[in-house]
Coordinates of C-alpha atoms in Angstrom, one line a residue:
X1 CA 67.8 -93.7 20.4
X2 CA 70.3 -95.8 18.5
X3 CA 71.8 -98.8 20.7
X4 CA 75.5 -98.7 21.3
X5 CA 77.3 -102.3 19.5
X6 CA 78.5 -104.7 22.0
X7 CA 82.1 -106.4 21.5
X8 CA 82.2 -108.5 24.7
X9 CA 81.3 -112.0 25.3
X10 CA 78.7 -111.0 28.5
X11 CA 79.9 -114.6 30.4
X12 CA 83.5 -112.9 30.6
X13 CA 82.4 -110.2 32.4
X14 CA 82.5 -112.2 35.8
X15 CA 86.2 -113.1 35.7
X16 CA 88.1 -110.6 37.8
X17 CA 91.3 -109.0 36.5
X18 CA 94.1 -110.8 38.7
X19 CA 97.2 -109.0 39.2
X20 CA 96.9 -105.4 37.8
X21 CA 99.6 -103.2 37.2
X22 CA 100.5 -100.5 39.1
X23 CA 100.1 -98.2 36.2
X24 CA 99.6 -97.1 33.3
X25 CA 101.1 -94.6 30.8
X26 CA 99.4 -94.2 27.2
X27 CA 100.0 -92.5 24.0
X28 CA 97.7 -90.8 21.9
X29 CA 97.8 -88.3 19.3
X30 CA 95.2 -85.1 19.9
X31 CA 94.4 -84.2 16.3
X32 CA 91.9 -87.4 15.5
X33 CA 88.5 -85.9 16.3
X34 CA 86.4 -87.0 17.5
X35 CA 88.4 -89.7 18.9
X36 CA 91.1 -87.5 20.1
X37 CA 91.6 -84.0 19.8
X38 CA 91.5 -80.5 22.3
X39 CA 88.5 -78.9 23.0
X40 CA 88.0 -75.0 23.2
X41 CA 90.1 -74.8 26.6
X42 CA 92.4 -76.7 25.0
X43 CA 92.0 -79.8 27.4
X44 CA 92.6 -82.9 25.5
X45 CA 89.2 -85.2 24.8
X46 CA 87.7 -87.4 22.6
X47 CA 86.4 -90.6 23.0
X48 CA 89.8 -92.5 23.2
X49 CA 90.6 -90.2 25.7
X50 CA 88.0 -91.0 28.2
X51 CA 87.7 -94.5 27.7
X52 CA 91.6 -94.4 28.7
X53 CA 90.1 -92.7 32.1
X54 CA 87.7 -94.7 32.4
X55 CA 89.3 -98.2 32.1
X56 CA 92.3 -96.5 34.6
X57 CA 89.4 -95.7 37.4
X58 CA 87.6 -99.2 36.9
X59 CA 91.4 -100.7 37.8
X60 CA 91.8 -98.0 40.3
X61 CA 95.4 -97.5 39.0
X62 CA 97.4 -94.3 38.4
X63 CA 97.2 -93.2 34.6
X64 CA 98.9 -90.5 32.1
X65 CA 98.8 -90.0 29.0
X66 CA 101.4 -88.8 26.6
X67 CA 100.8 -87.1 23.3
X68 CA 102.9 -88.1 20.0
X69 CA 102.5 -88.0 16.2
X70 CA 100.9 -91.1 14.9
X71 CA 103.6 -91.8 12.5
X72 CA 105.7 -91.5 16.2
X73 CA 103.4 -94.0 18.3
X74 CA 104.9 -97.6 18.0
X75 CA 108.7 -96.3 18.3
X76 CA 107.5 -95.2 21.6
X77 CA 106.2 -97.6 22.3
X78 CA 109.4 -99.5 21.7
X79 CA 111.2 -97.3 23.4
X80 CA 109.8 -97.8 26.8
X81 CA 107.8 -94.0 26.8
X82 CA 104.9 -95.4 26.9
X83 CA 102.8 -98.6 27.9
X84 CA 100.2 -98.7 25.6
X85 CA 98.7 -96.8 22.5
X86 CA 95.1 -96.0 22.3
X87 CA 94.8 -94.2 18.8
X88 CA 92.6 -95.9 16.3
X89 CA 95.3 -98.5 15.4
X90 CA 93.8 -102.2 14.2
X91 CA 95.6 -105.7 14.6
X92 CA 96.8 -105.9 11.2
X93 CA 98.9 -108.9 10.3
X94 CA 102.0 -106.6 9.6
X95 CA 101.4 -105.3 13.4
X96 CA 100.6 -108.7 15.0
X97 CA 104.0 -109.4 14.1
X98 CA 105.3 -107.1 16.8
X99 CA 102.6 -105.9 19.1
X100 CA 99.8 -107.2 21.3
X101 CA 96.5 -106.0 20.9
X102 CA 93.2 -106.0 23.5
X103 CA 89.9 -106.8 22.7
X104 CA 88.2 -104.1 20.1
X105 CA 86.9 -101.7 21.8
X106 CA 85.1 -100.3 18.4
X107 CA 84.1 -102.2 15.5
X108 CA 84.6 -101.3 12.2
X109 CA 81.6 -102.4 9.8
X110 CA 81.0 -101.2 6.3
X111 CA 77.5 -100.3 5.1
X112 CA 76.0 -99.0 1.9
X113 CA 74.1 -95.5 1.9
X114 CA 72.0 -94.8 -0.9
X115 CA 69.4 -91.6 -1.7
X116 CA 67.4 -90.0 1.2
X117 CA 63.9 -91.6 1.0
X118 CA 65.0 -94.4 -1.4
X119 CA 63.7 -97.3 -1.0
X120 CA 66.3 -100.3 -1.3
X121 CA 67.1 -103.8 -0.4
X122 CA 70.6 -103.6 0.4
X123 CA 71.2 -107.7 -0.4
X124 CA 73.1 -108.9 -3.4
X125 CA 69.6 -110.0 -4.6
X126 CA 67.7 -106.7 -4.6
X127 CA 71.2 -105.2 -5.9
X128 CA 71.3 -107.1 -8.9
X129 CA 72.1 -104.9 -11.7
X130 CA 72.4 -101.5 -9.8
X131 CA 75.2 -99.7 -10.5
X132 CA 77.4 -99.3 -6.3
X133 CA 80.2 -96.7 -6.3
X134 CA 83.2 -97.7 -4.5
X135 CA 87.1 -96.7 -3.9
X136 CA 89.0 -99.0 -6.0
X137 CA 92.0 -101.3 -4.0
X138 CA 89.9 -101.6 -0.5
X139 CA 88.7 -104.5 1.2
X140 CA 84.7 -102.8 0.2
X141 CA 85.3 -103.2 -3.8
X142 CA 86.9 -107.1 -2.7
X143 CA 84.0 -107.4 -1.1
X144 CA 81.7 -106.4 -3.4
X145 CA 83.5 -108.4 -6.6
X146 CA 82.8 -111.2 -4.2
X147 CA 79.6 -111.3 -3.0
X148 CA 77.9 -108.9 -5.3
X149 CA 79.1 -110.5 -8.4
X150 CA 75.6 -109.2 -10.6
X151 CA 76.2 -105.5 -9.1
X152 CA 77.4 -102.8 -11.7
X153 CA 80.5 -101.5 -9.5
X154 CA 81.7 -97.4 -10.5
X155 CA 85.2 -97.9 -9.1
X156 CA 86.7 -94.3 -8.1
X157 CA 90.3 -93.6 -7.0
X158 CA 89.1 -91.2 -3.8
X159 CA 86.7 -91.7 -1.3
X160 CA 85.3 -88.0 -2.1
X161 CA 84.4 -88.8 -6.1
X162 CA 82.8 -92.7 -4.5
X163 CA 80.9 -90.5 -2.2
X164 CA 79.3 -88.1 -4.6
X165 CA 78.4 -90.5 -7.3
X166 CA 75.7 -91.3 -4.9
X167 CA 75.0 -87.9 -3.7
X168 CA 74.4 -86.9 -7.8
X169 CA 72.4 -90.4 -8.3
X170 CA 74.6 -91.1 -10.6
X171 CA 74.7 -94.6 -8.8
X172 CA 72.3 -96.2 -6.9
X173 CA 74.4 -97.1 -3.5
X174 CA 77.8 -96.2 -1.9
X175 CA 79.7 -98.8 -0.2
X176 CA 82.3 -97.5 2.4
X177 CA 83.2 -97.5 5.9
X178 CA 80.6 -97.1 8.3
X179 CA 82.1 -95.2 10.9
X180 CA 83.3 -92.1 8.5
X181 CA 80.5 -92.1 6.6
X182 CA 78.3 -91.5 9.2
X183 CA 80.4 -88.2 9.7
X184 CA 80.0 -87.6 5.8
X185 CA 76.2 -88.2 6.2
X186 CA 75.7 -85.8 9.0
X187 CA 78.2 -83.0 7.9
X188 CA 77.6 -80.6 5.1
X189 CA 79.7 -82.4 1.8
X190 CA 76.8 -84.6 2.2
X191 CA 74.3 -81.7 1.6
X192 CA 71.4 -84.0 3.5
X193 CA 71.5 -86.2 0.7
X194 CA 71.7 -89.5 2.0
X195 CA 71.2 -92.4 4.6
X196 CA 72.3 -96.0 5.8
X197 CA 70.3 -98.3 4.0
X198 CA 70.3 -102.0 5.5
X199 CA 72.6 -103.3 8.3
X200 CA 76.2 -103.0 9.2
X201 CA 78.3 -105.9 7.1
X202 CA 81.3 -107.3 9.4
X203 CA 81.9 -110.1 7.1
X204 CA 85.4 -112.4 8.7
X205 CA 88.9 -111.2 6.8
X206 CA 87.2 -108.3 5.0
X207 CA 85.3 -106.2 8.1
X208 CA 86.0 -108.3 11.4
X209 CA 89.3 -106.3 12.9
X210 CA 87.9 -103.1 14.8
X211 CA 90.0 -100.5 17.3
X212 CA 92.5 -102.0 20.0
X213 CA 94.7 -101.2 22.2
X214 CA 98.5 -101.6 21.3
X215 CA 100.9 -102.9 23.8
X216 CA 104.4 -104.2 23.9
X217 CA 104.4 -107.8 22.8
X218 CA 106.0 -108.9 26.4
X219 CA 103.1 -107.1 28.2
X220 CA 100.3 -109.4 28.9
X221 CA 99.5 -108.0 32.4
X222 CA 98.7 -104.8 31.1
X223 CA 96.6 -106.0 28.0
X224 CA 95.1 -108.9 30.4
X225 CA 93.7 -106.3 33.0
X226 CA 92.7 -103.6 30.1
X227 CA 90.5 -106.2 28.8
X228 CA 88.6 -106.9 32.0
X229 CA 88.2 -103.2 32.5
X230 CA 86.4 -102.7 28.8
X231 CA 84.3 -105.6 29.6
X232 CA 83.7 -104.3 33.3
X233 CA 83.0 -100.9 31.4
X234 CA 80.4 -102.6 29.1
X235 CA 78.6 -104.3 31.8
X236 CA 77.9 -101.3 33.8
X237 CA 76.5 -99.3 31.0
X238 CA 80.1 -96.7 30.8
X239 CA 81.2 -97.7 27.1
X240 CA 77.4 -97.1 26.5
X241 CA 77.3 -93.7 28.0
X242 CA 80.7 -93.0 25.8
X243 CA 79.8 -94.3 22.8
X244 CA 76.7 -92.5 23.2
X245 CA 78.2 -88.9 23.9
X246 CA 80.5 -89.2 20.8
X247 CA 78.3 -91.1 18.4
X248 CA 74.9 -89.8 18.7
X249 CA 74.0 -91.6 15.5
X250 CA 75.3 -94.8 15.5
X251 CA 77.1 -96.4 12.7
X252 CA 75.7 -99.8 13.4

């Protein structure tokens, strides 16, 4: 059973959350599976959307949630129609500029994937030489040109040509995001082909800045007593139990 990542310093978990806020209201987009979309009912889900749940019943507050385009999200949020947003957005330094963010409540690694059954040392040693496939302009090929310097790099435009240089072995290794290429590895443009060969790489100012919540920049007491609750969550096994149900193979 793969073991869900852990974001939270565990000697935080015993400070309590002071004065919570009476509510609330969060906006999410419902077409960002499996993160956030509707089910067959048509009753919105996804992981987002329960840990939103979740952290509102560990604060034993009153929640809603309100649905918007993503492009929409921060104008409401500026507008006052909503508290928080909770839809895969990162603390970018353009964003920092405005909002405040929580803790991550998922990380965003990278990690190469290379031929089912190969047999390779994903270091910049056991590299050296091999030809890595990788979307040109990203933080992966800076990475790469950085600490892979003897690597052959096949620099491709889309994610989808970078993905099946490996799948043809046409290169030796793929380096991407971890978290959508473990949907590419267990879907079928992957055709079985493939698997995560060595660890996740979360290497400071190229991999380091995972999912947060988004609040107003004014509003610590919300983003104060949402961080207690995700650590209150991890230490009582619920972001576990989450993760689990909507990453069965983890990306770590």
């Amino acid at each position: 059973m793969p073991v869900p990542p852990n974001f939270w310093d565990p000697r935080a978990t015993a400070e309590n959350a002071g004065v919570t806020p009476e509510a609330i209201q969060f906006l999410a987009t419902d077409d960002f599976p499996p993160f956030a979309f509707r089910d067959s009912t048509g009753r919105l889900t996804g992981f987002n959307i329960d840990l939103a749940r979740a952290v509102c019943e560990e604060l034993k507050i009153a929640c809603s949630l309100r649905v918007k385009s993503f492009d929409a999200l921060i104008p409401a949020l500026m507008r006052e129609e909503g508290d928080a947003i909770i839809a895969g957005l990162r603390p970018t330094e353009a964003n920092l500029k405005t909002l405040r963010f929580s803790d991550d409540y998922l990380g965003l690694p990278a990690r190469f994937v290379a031929g089912r059954g190969a047999r390779i040392d994903a270091t910049p040693e056991g590299l050296d030489g091999q030809a890595i496939s990788v979307v040109g302009g990203t933080l992966h090929e800076a990475f790469l040109k950085r600490f892979f310097p003897r690597s052959q790099l096949v620099v491709f435009e889309t994610t989808e040509e970078a993905r099946d240089a490996v799948r043809t072995g046409a290169v030796t290794a793929h380096f991407g995001d971890a978290l959508s290429l473990s949907f590419w590895l267990n879907g079928e443009l992957s055709a079985d082909c493939c698997a995560f060969a060595g660890g996740p790489w979360l290497e400071p100012g190229y991999f380091d800045r995972g999912l947060a919540v988004a609040f107003r920049a004014d509003d610590e007491l919300r983003q104060q007593a949402l961080d207690y609750a995700l650590r209150r969550l991890q230490q009582k096994g619920t972001y576990s139990e989450l993760y689990l149900r909507y990453f069965p193979i983890s990306y770590y």
